[in-house]
Amino acid sequence: MTIEAVGVLVIAIGFFGFFFDAPFIVYAFFCATLLGSAAAFVLNSLGGTNISPAHLLLGFLALKLIGDRHVFQKMAEGILPGRPGFWLLLTVVYSAISAFFLPRLFAGQTFVIAVRAVDSFNFPLGPTMANLTQSIYLIADFICFILIYGYVRDTTGRLIVGNAAVCCVILNLIFAGLDLATYATGTTGLLAFIRNANYALLAETELADSKRIVGSFIEASAFGAATLGYFAFATKLWLLGVRPRLMSTLALLSLCVLVFSTSSTAIVGLAAMLLFSYLETFFVMTRRRPTSQVFFFLIGAPIVFSILGCAIALNEYYSAYVYDLLDTTVFSKLSSTSGEERSSWNVQAWQVFIDTFGFGAGNGSMRTSSFPLAVIANLGVIGAVLFALFFAGIFFGGNNAGAYDSLEGAYRQAAKSACIAWLITATISGALTDLGMPFFAFAAIASNDSAGPIFVNQVVRGRRTLRSS
């Protein structure tokens, strides 16, 4: 095992967390989820498996929160039958079982794209180290979800976690700025201490004469996917009237770095997310009094985008640049080498599902280019149903009364938007069944299966006054 410098720093932060109140370690954990290209430890005995700073801090977070009797009680309630935590627990248990038994049961009966292979050749199905590591990642996802779930069951906890999520949006933009600044000045080595994971790092690539922004992630696609969720989070808070000046600024900056990441996943996901948000906002407006931000989004935003589109079309240079960018990242993507390769993964994923009679090849056996196909190829019908029940509990479960009339409710709705954005990007290019700890942390914020809403009896400066009861 190799201990990296960032790992020493994370351990120090974790120990400091024992001497401070819980918000300290909560903020530290949420910020650590952004370090997608960092490794705190490298487990050489497990084929060079990376332990990320977020996974390391998750252990300290668990020790801190489980010691709180109230939080522990709420965590136990979170896995009661019918609640999202219950379905996620079943999903994780089934995933672990499938990872052990299914690669052996169907060994040699189908071919898979190995998770950790350096090429895209098909290999006969059989047990691999990825079956273990991917199962561990899913277990960590469940622990993350249930810890945050227990912590946000009261008003104070949800507000603290909501503010920590806002910090993630800000820190993500800071990392994007540092990425651009160090690239422009030739000092990218300054970020080497958070780009030390055993992954293929694509941090200094260009597309259409522009630097592809990667921030603190391994590549532009990962950065774009993550940023889309943070963009959705900030935009939803702005629409709900929460700190409108701050949130509009964060949303616009996130939109800019999202576009200039030149990620196909980000651009297609952005279009899908904007369409979804527009339709959702229009539907909600018919049932409740809209904010001024909602009016601008529904009426002003299409006008602004139309004017911007006309201005680009009338300028020969900018229209050629935008067309070249869209042609490279979207229109010609499927016919590119990368697009054809990823399409072949999805075709093989469906074939694995058929060859295993709908049971799947076992978690961690197959790499795809779409989360739904990753689920059915690895976990089969059973895993797909369990995941669907978990998502249904997050997005449709609970009592939504007052969901738009409190700061607590606003954070919950914004977290739900972030999760939807991340599901969209995972559907476009997700390789595995692991959606990542940020998704499950925000899913815990979004969950609302308590007896009723708790209204916040306060006025937040720079936002509209929320009703309280």
Short mmCIF file of C-alpha atoms in Angstrom, two decimals:
data_model
loop_
_atom_site.label_atom_id
_atom_site.label_comp_id
_atom_site.label_asym_id
_atom_site.label_seq_id
_atom_site.Cartn_x
_atom_site.Cartn_y
_atom_site.Cartn_z
CA MET A 1 0.00 0.00 0.00
CA THR A 2 1.29 3.44 -0.99
CA ILE A 3 0.23 6.49 1.04
CA GLU A 4 0.08 9.67 -1.01
CA ALA A 5 0.58 13.22 0.27
CA VAL A 6 -3.09 14.03 -0.19
CA GLY A 7 -3.89 10.93 1.85
CA VAL A 8 -1.86 12.24 4.79
CA LEU A 9 -3.75 15.53 4.55
CA VAL A 10 -7.12 13.74 4.47
CA ILE A 11 -6.21 11.63 7.50
CA ALA A 12 -5.26 14.79 9.38
CA ILE A 13 -8.58 16.40 8.46
CA GLY A 14 -10.39 13.26 9.56
CA PHE A 15 -8.75 13.26 12.98
CA PHE A 16 -9.40 16.98 13.39
CA GLY A 17 -13.05 16.15 12.76
CA PHE A 18 -13.23 14.31 16.08
CA PHE A 19 -12.48 17.56 17.91
CA PHE A 20 -15.07 19.67 16.07
CA ASP A 21 -18.81 19.45 15.65
CA ALA A 22 -20.24 17.26 12.89
CA PRO A 23 -20.58 20.09 10.30
CA PHE A 24 -16.77 20.23 9.96
CA ILE A 25 -16.43 16.64 8.73
CA VAL A 26 -19.63 16.96 6.64
CA TYR A 27 -18.23 19.96 4.77
CA ALA A 28 -14.86 18.23 4.35
CA PHE A 29 -16.51 15.10 2.97
CA PHE A 30 -18.65 16.95 0.42
CA CYS A 31 -15.64 18.93 -0.79
CA ALA A 32 -13.58 15.72 -1.05
CA THR A 33 -16.11 14.21 -3.48
CA LEU A 34 -14.81 16.68 -6.07
CA LEU A 35 -11.31 15.15 -6.07
CA GLY A 36 -12.04 12.71 -8.86
CA SER A 37 -8.43 12.37 -10.00
CA ALA A 38 -6.85 12.05 -6.56
CA ALA A 39 -5.79 8.94 -4.68
CA ALA A 40 -5.27 8.98 -0.92
CA PHE A 41 -3.93 5.40 -1.00
CA VAL A 42 -2.91 3.03 -3.77
CA LEU A 43 -3.49 -0.64 -2.93
CA ASN A 44 -0.80 -2.42 -4.90
CA SER A 45 -1.96 -5.82 -3.64
CA LEU A 46 -5.34 -5.22 -5.35
CA GLY A 47 -3.91 -4.39 -8.74
CA GLY A 48 -3.21 -0.73 -8.01
CA THR A 49 -6.71 0.08 -6.78
CA ASN A 50 -7.10 3.70 -5.72
CA ILE A 51 -8.69 4.78 -2.46
CA SER A 52 -10.03 8.26 -3.11
CA PRO A 53 -10.01 11.04 -0.49
CA ALA A 54 -13.82 10.90 -0.35
CA HIS A 55 -13.81 7.17 0.43
CA LEU A 56 -11.23 7.71 3.14
CA LEU A 57 -13.18 10.57 4.71
CA LEU A 58 -16.33 8.47 4.53
CA GLY A 59 -14.85 6.28 7.29
CA PHE A 60 -14.26 9.30 9.52
CA LEU A 61 -17.73 10.62 8.71
CA ALA A 62 -19.24 7.28 9.72
CA LEU A 63 -17.38 7.23 13.04
CA LYS A 64 -18.53 10.78 13.77
CA LEU A 65 -22.20 10.43 12.85
CA ILE A 66 -22.90 6.92 14.13
CA GLY A 67 -21.87 8.11 17.58
CA ASP A 68 -24.84 10.48 17.55
CA ARG A 69 -27.83 8.55 18.90
CA HIS A 70 -30.36 10.69 17.04
CA VAL A 71 -28.56 10.27 13.69
CA PHE A 72 -28.15 6.53 14.26
CA GLN A 73 -31.86 6.17 14.99
CA LYS A 74 -32.76 8.00 11.78
CA MET A 75 -30.32 5.83 9.85
CA ALA A 76 -32.09 2.72 11.17
CA GLU A 77 -35.43 4.20 10.13
CA GLY A 78 -34.00 4.80 6.66
CA ILE A 79 -33.72 1.10 5.91
CA LEU A 80 -37.25 0.22 6.97
CA PRO A 81 -39.15 -1.69 4.25
CA GLY A 82 -40.48 0.54 1.51
CA ARG A 83 -38.06 3.42 2.06
CA PRO A 84 -35.33 4.33 -0.47
CA GLY A 85 -32.59 3.10 1.86
CA PHE A 86 -34.27 -0.30 2.02
CA TRP A 87 -34.26 -0.70 -1.76
CA LEU A 88 -30.70 0.54 -2.01
CA LEU A 89 -29.61 -1.93 0.67
CA LEU A 90 -31.23 -4.78 -1.25
CA THR A 91 -29.55 -3.55 -4.43
CA VAL A 92 -26.12 -3.55 -2.77
CA VAL A 93 -26.64 -6.97 -1.18
CA TYR A 94 -27.78 -8.47 -4.48
CA SER A 95 -24.87 -6.78 -6.29
CA ALA A 96 -22.36 -8.35 -3.92
CA ILE A 97 -23.98 -11.77 -4.28
CA SER A 98 -24.07 -11.46 -8.06
CA ALA A 99 -20.41 -10.39 -8.17
CA PHE A 100 -19.38 -13.64 -6.51
CA PHE A 101 -21.72 -16.20 -8.03
CA LEU A 102 -22.73 -15.06 -11.53
CA PRO A 103 -19.24 -14.82 -13.11
CA ARG A 104 -18.67 -18.39 -11.96
CA LEU A 105 -22.11 -19.65 -12.90
CA PHE A 106 -21.88 -18.29 -16.45
CA ALA A 107 -18.10 -18.56 -16.83
CA GLY A 108 -17.09 -18.87 -20.49
CA GLN A 109 -20.70 -18.74 -21.73
CA THR A 110 -20.50 -15.15 -22.99
CA PHE A 111 -17.97 -12.44 -23.73
CA VAL A 112 -17.58 -9.18 -21.84
CA ILE A 113 -15.69 -5.88 -22.08
CA ALA A 114 -13.57 -6.12 -18.96
CA VAL A 115 -13.81 -3.15 -16.57
CA ARG A 116 -10.08 -2.74 -16.07
CA ALA A 117 -8.87 -3.85 -19.49
CA VAL A 118 -6.61 -1.47 -21.41
CA ASP A 119 -8.39 -2.23 -24.69
CA SER A 120 -11.91 -3.01 -25.87
CA PHE A 121 -11.43 -6.66 -26.78
CA ASN A 122 -14.06 -9.14 -25.68
CA PHE A 123 -12.95 -11.54 -22.97
CA PRO A 124 -14.67 -14.74 -21.83
CA LEU A 125 -16.71 -14.09 -18.71
CA GLY A 126 -15.00 -15.08 -15.47
CA PRO A 127 -14.24 -13.76 -11.97
CA THR A 128 -11.97 -10.70 -11.87
CA MET A 129 -10.70 -8.22 -9.31
CA ALA A 130 -13.25 -5.71 -10.62
CA ASN A 131 -16.05 -7.86 -9.17
CA LEU A 132 -14.64 -7.15 -5.73
CA THR A 133 -13.75 -3.48 -6.20
CA GLN A 134 -17.05 -2.52 -7.84
CA SER A 135 -18.97 -4.24 -5.04
CA ILE A 136 -16.95 -2.30 -2.47
CA TYR A 137 -17.75 0.95 -4.28
CA LEU A 138 -21.47 0.19 -4.17
CA ILE A 139 -21.25 -0.64 -0.47
CA ALA A 140 -19.53 2.72 0.07
CA ASP A 141 -22.34 4.39 -1.89
CA PHE A 142 -24.91 2.85 0.44
CA ILE A 143 -22.96 3.92 3.54
CA CYS A 144 -22.73 7.44 2.13
CA PHE A 145 -26.46 7.55 1.44
CA ILE A 146 -27.58 6.23 4.80
CA LEU A 147 -25.18 8.47 6.76
CA ILE A 148 -26.33 11.64 5.02
CA TYR A 149 -29.93 10.43 5.17
CA GLY A 150 -29.75 10.11 8.95
CA TYR A 151 -28.02 13.46 9.34
CA VAL A 152 -30.52 15.47 7.26
CA ARG A 153 -33.66 14.21 9.00
CA ASP A 154 -33.90 17.44 10.99
CA THR A 155 -33.87 21.04 9.83
CA THR A 156 -30.39 21.86 11.08
CA GLY A 157 -28.80 18.85 9.40
CA ARG A 158 -30.50 19.48 6.07
CA LEU A 159 -29.47 23.14 6.06
CA ILE A 160 -25.86 22.25 6.89
CA VAL A 161 -25.70 19.65 4.15
CA GLY A 162 -27.45 22.00 1.72
CA ASN A 163 -24.85 24.67 2.40
CA ALA A 164 -22.10 22.07 1.97
CA ALA A 165 -23.57 21.26 -1.43
CA VAL A 166 -23.41 24.94 -2.37
CA CYS A 167 -19.74 24.90 -1.35
CA CYS A 168 -19.23 22.04 -3.80
CA VAL A 169 -20.62 24.18 -6.62
CA ILE A 170 -18.22 27.01 -5.71
CA LEU A 171 -15.21 24.73 -5.25
CA ASN A 172 -15.87 23.02 -8.58
CA LEU A 173 -15.68 26.42 -10.29
CA ILE A 174 -12.46 27.23 -8.41
CA PHE A 175 -10.88 24.00 -9.64
CA ALA A 176 -12.00 24.82 -13.19
CA GLY A 177 -10.34 28.24 -12.89
CA LEU A 178 -7.15 26.69 -11.54
CA ASP A 179 -7.14 24.18 -14.39
CA LEU A 180 -7.33 26.97 -16.97
CA ALA A 181 -4.83 29.19 -15.16
CA THR A 182 -2.17 26.50 -14.72
CA TYR A 183 -2.58 25.37 -18.34
CA ALA A 184 -2.21 28.92 -19.64
CA THR A 185 0.90 29.54 -17.54
CA GLY A 186 2.50 26.13 -18.07
CA THR A 187 2.29 25.27 -14.38
CA THR A 188 -0.02 22.25 -14.49
CA GLY A 189 2.46 20.44 -12.26
CA LEU A 190 1.11 22.46 -9.33
CA LEU A 191 -2.03 20.30 -9.43
CA ALA A 192 -0.11 17.02 -9.60
CA PHE A 193 -0.80 16.25 -5.94
CA ILE A 194 -4.54 15.95 -6.69
CA ARG A 195 -3.95 14.22 -10.04
CA ASN A 196 -2.11 11.21 -8.73
CA ALA A 197 -4.64 8.40 -9.27
CA ASN A 198 -3.77 5.37 -11.39
CA TYR A 199 -6.05 6.45 -14.22
CA ALA A 200 -5.38 7.67 -17.73
CA LEU A 201 -5.40 11.42 -17.07
CA LEU A 202 -6.41 13.63 -19.99
CA ALA A 203 -5.80 17.00 -18.36
CA GLU A 204 -3.96 18.83 -21.15
CA THR A 205 -6.01 18.20 -24.27
CA GLU A 206 -7.54 20.73 -26.66
CA LEU A 207 -10.57 20.64 -28.94
CA ALA A 208 -11.55 23.29 -31.47
CA ASP A 209 -8.56 25.39 -30.39
CA SER A 210 -9.84 25.48 -26.81
CA LYS A 211 -8.48 23.84 -23.69
CA ARG A 212 -10.82 21.08 -22.51
CA ILE A 213 -11.60 21.92 -18.90
CA VAL A 214 -11.16 18.98 -16.53
CA GLY A 215 -11.04 20.76 -13.17
CA SER A 216 -10.22 18.22 -10.46
CA PHE A 217 -11.34 15.22 -12.55
CA ILE A 218 -9.47 12.85 -14.83
CA GLU A 219 -10.99 14.05 -18.11
CA ALA A 220 -13.38 16.57 -19.62
CA SER A 221 -16.24 14.06 -19.78
CA ALA A 222 -16.10 13.38 -16.03
CA PHE A 223 -15.84 17.09 -15.27
CA GLY A 224 -18.74 17.93 -17.58
CA ALA A 225 -20.96 15.25 -16.09
CA ALA A 226 -20.25 16.42 -12.54
CA THR A 227 -20.68 20.09 -13.41
CA LEU A 228 -24.06 19.47 -15.02
CA GLY A 229 -25.34 18.24 -11.65
CA TYR A 230 -23.98 21.29 -9.85
CA PHE A 231 -25.42 23.55 -12.56
CA ALA A 232 -28.84 21.94 -12.07
CA PHE A 233 -28.53 22.35 -8.29
CA ALA A 234 -27.68 26.07 -8.47
CA THR A 235 -30.28 26.75 -11.17
CA LYS A 236 -33.06 25.14 -9.15
CA LEU A 237 -32.18 27.19 -6.07
CA TRP A 238 -32.23 30.33 -8.23
CA LEU A 239 -35.66 29.43 -9.63
CA LEU A 240 -36.95 28.92 -6.09
CA GLY A 241 -35.71 32.35 -5.02
CA VAL A 242 -32.88 31.18 -2.76
CA ARG A 243 -30.05 33.75 -2.73
CA PRO A 244 -30.90 34.68 -6.34
CA ARG A 245 -27.79 36.81 -6.99
CA LEU A 246 -25.38 34.17 -5.74
CA MET A 247 -27.18 31.25 -7.37
CA SER A 248 -27.61 33.01 -10.72
CA THR A 249 -23.88 33.75 -10.73
CA LEU A 250 -22.97 30.17 -9.85
CA ALA A 251 -25.40 28.81 -12.45
CA LEU A 252 -24.06 31.05 -15.22
CA LEU A 253 -20.43 30.29 -14.40
CA SER A 254 -21.20 26.56 -14.24
CA LEU A 255 -22.94 26.84 -17.61
CA CYS A 256 -19.87 28.52 -19.13
CA VAL A 257 -17.35 25.95 -17.89
CA LEU A 258 -19.79 23.20 -18.85
CA VAL A 259 -19.87 24.35 -22.46
CA PHE A 260 -16.11 24.96 -22.63
CA SER A 261 -15.39 21.50 -21.30
CA THR A 262 -16.34 20.49 -24.88
CA SER A 263 -17.66 17.20 -23.53
CA SER A 264 -20.22 15.39 -25.66
CA THR A 265 -21.82 14.00 -22.52
CA ALA A 266 -22.07 17.46 -20.98
CA ILE A 267 -23.49 19.17 -24.07
CA VAL A 268 -26.13 16.53 -24.82
CA GLY A 269 -26.94 16.23 -21.12
CA LEU A 270 -27.27 20.01 -20.85
CA ALA A 271 -29.80 20.11 -23.68
CA ALA A 272 -31.82 17.31 -22.09
CA MET A 273 -31.65 18.89 -18.63
CA LEU A 274 -32.70 22.34 -19.86
CA LEU A 275 -35.69 20.82 -21.67
CA PHE A 276 -36.68 18.84 -18.59
CA SER A 277 -36.28 21.88 -16.30
CA TYR A 278 -38.33 24.06 -18.63
CA LEU A 279 -41.22 21.60 -18.78
CA GLU A 280 -41.07 20.94 -15.03
CA THR A 281 -41.02 24.66 -14.22
CA PHE A 282 -43.95 25.32 -16.54
CA PHE A 283 -45.95 22.53 -14.91
CA VAL A 284 -45.17 23.75 -11.39
CA MET A 285 -46.12 27.32 -12.34
CA THR A 286 -49.66 26.16 -13.10
CA ARG A 287 -50.06 24.99 -9.49
CA ARG A 288 -48.40 27.71 -7.44
CA ARG A 289 -47.43 31.38 -7.60
CA PRO A 290 -44.20 31.68 -9.60
CA THR A 291 -41.17 33.73 -8.60
CA SER A 292 -39.75 36.45 -10.81
CA GLN A 293 -36.93 34.04 -11.68
CA VAL A 294 -39.46 31.54 -13.00
CA PHE A 295 -41.02 34.20 -15.24
CA PHE A 296 -37.62 35.10 -16.63
CA PHE A 297 -36.68 31.46 -17.20
CA LEU A 298 -39.94 30.65 -19.02
CA ILE A 299 -40.25 33.83 -21.05
CA GLY A 300 -36.93 35.69 -21.04
CA ALA A 301 -34.50 32.77 -21.40
CA PRO A 302 -35.88 31.59 -24.81
CA ILE A 303 -35.67 35.18 -26.08
CA VAL A 304 -32.10 35.61 -24.85
CA PHE A 305 -31.00 32.30 -26.38
CA SER A 306 -32.74 33.19 -29.66
CA ILE A 307 -30.94 36.54 -29.85
CA LEU A 308 -27.63 34.86 -28.98
CA GLY A 309 -28.23 32.21 -31.65
CA CYS A 310 -28.99 34.84 -34.29
CA ALA A 311 -25.89 36.83 -33.34
CA ILE A 312 -23.71 33.72 -33.73
CA ALA A 313 -25.36 32.78 -37.03
CA LEU A 314 -24.74 36.27 -38.47
CA ASN A 315 -21.05 36.18 -37.57
CA GLU A 316 -19.11 33.99 -39.99
CA TYR A 317 -16.22 33.27 -37.61
CA TYR A 318 -18.31 32.38 -34.56
CA SER A 319 -20.85 30.37 -36.55
CA ALA A 320 -18.04 28.29 -38.08
CA TYR A 321 -16.46 27.80 -34.66
CA VAL A 322 -19.74 26.73 -33.02
CA TYR A 323 -20.62 24.42 -35.91
CA ASP A 324 -17.17 22.81 -35.78
CA LEU A 325 -17.49 22.36 -32.03
CA LEU A 326 -20.97 20.81 -32.23
CA ASP A 327 -20.00 18.64 -35.20
CA THR A 328 -17.00 17.26 -33.33
CA THR A 329 -18.70 16.73 -29.97
CA VAL A 330 -22.25 15.80 -30.99
CA PHE A 331 -23.18 15.36 -34.66
CA SER A 332 -20.20 13.23 -35.73
CA LYS A 333 -19.58 11.61 -32.36
CA LEU A 334 -21.26 8.29 -33.13
CA SER A 335 -19.29 7.89 -36.36
CA SER A 336 -15.97 8.64 -34.66
CA THR A 337 -13.65 5.91 -33.43
CA SER A 338 -14.66 6.60 -29.83
CA GLY A 339 -18.35 6.60 -30.71
CA GLU A 340 -18.16 3.33 -32.61
CA GLU A 341 -16.20 1.75 -29.77
CA ARG A 342 -18.72 2.81 -27.14
CA SER A 343 -21.61 1.68 -29.32
CA SER A 344 -20.02 -1.75 -29.56
CA TRP A 345 -19.84 -1.90 -25.76
CA ASN A 346 -23.58 -1.31 -25.53
CA VAL A 347 -24.32 -3.92 -28.16
CA GLN A 348 -22.22 -6.44 -26.27
CA ALA A 349 -23.92 -5.46 -22.99
CA TRP A 350 -27.29 -6.42 -24.45
CA GLN A 351 -25.82 -9.67 -25.74
CA VAL A 352 -24.50 -10.47 -22.26
CA PHE A 353 -27.98 -9.84 -20.85
CA ILE A 354 -29.43 -12.31 -23.37
CA ASP A 355 -26.67 -14.91 -22.89
CA THR A 356 -27.16 -14.91 -19.11
CA PHE A 357 -30.94 -15.33 -19.44
CA GLY A 358 -31.62 -11.95 -17.83
CA PHE A 359 -29.56 -12.61 -14.70
CA GLY A 360 -26.56 -10.50 -15.76
CA ALA A 361 -22.86 -11.30 -15.58
CA GLY A 362 -22.36 -10.11 -12.00
CA ASN A 363 -21.48 -6.66 -10.71
CA GLY A 364 -18.12 -5.47 -12.05
CA SER A 365 -17.99 -7.96 -14.91
CA MET A 366 -18.94 -5.71 -17.81
CA ARG A 367 -18.12 -2.18 -18.92
CA THR A 368 -20.66 -0.35 -21.07
CA SER A 369 -21.37 3.20 -22.22
CA SER A 370 -24.80 3.66 -20.66
CA PHE A 371 -25.88 3.20 -17.06
CA PRO A 372 -29.16 1.34 -17.82
CA LEU A 373 -27.27 -1.13 -20.00
CA ALA A 374 -24.56 -1.47 -17.33
CA VAL A 375 -27.27 -2.42 -14.83
CA ILE A 376 -28.95 -5.07 -16.94
CA ALA A 377 -25.63 -6.48 -18.20
CA ASN A 378 -24.16 -6.76 -14.72
CA LEU A 379 -27.17 -7.14 -12.42
CA GLY A 380 -29.88 -8.37 -14.76
CA VAL A 381 -33.60 -7.91 -14.28
CA ILE A 382 -33.46 -8.23 -10.50
CA GLY A 383 -30.87 -5.50 -10.11
CA ALA A 384 -32.71 -3.25 -12.57
CA VAL A 385 -35.97 -3.58 -10.62
CA LEU A 386 -34.26 -2.86 -7.29
CA PHE A 387 -32.51 0.21 -8.70
CA ALA A 388 -35.81 1.41 -10.21
CA LEU A 389 -37.55 1.09 -6.84
CA PHE A 390 -34.77 3.12 -5.20
CA PHE A 391 -35.05 5.87 -7.83
CA ALA A 392 -38.84 5.89 -7.50
CA GLY A 393 -38.51 6.37 -3.75
CA ILE A 394 -36.16 9.31 -4.23
CA PHE A 395 -38.01 11.12 -7.01
CA PHE A 396 -41.64 10.29 -6.27
CA GLY A 397 -41.82 9.10 -2.67
CA GLY A 398 -42.77 11.01 0.48
CA ASN A 399 -44.92 13.97 1.29
CA ASN A 400 -44.18 16.93 -1.00
CA ALA A 401 -46.42 19.41 0.81
CA GLY A 402 -44.49 22.63 1.27
CA ALA A 403 -41.62 21.36 -0.84
CA TYR A 404 -41.25 24.77 -2.53
CA ASP A 405 -42.00 26.99 0.48
CA SER A 406 -39.03 26.46 2.76
CA LEU A 407 -35.27 26.67 2.48
CA GLU A 408 -35.14 23.05 3.56
CA GLY A 409 -37.58 22.11 0.82
CA ALA A 410 -35.65 24.18 -1.72
CA TYR A 411 -32.46 22.27 -0.96
CA ARG A 412 -34.38 19.02 -1.34
CA GLN A 413 -35.77 20.03 -4.75
CA ALA A 414 -32.37 21.29 -5.91
CA ALA A 415 -30.71 18.03 -4.87
CA LYS A 416 -33.36 16.14 -6.79
CA SER A 417 -32.55 18.19 -9.90
CA ALA A 418 -28.84 17.41 -9.48
CA CYS A 419 -29.60 13.68 -9.25
CA ILE A 420 -31.74 13.85 -12.39
CA ALA A 421 -28.89 15.60 -14.22
CA TRP A 422 -26.42 12.94 -13.13
CA LEU A 423 -28.81 10.18 -14.20
CA ILE A 424 -29.04 11.81 -17.63
CA THR A 425 -25.26 11.90 -18.04
CA ALA A 426 -24.95 8.33 -16.75
CA THR A 427 -27.54 7.21 -19.28
CA ILE A 428 -25.53 8.88 -22.03
CA SER A 429 -22.09 7.53 -21.14
CA GLY A 430 -22.08 5.77 -17.75
CA ALA A 431 -19.75 2.77 -17.82
CA LEU A 432 -20.60 1.02 -14.55
CA THR A 433 -23.37 0.46 -12.01
CA ASP A 434 -21.64 2.84 -9.58
CA LEU A 435 -23.15 6.33 -9.94
CA GLY A 436 -20.61 7.81 -7.53
CA MET A 437 -20.87 9.09 -3.98
CA PRO A 438 -21.96 12.62 -4.96
CA PHE A 439 -25.12 11.14 -6.50
CA PHE A 440 -25.99 9.18 -3.37
CA ALA A 441 -25.15 12.08 -1.06
CA PHE A 442 -27.48 14.36 -3.00
CA ALA A 443 -30.07 11.57 -3.20
CA ALA A 444 -30.08 11.49 0.60
CA ILE A 445 -30.78 15.23 0.64
CA ALA A 446 -33.54 14.78 -1.93
CA SER A 447 -35.29 11.96 -0.09
CA ASN A 448 -38.48 12.99 1.66
CA ASP A 449 -40.22 10.11 3.39
CA SER A 450 -40.68 11.75 6.77
CA ALA A 451 -44.08 12.29 8.30
CA GLY A 452 -44.28 15.84 7.04
CA PRO A 453 -42.29 18.90 6.02
CA ILE A 454 -40.40 20.99 8.53
CA PHE A 455 -40.62 24.65 7.66
CA VAL A 456 -37.76 27.02 8.16
CA ASN A 457 -38.78 30.00 10.27
CA GLN A 458 -36.25 32.42 8.92
CA VAL A 459 -35.58 34.91 6.19
CA VAL A 460 -32.42 34.42 4.16
CA ARG A 461 -30.79 37.64 3.04
CA GLY A 462 -30.93 38.16 -0.71
CA ARG A 463 -33.93 35.88 -1.33
CA ARG A 464 -37.70 36.00 -1.06
CA THR A 465 -39.41 35.39 2.29
CA LEU A 466 -40.65 31.81 2.61
CA ARG A 467 -43.91 30.94 4.27
CA SER A 468 -43.69 29.14 7.58
CA SER A 469 -46.09 27.28 9.77
#
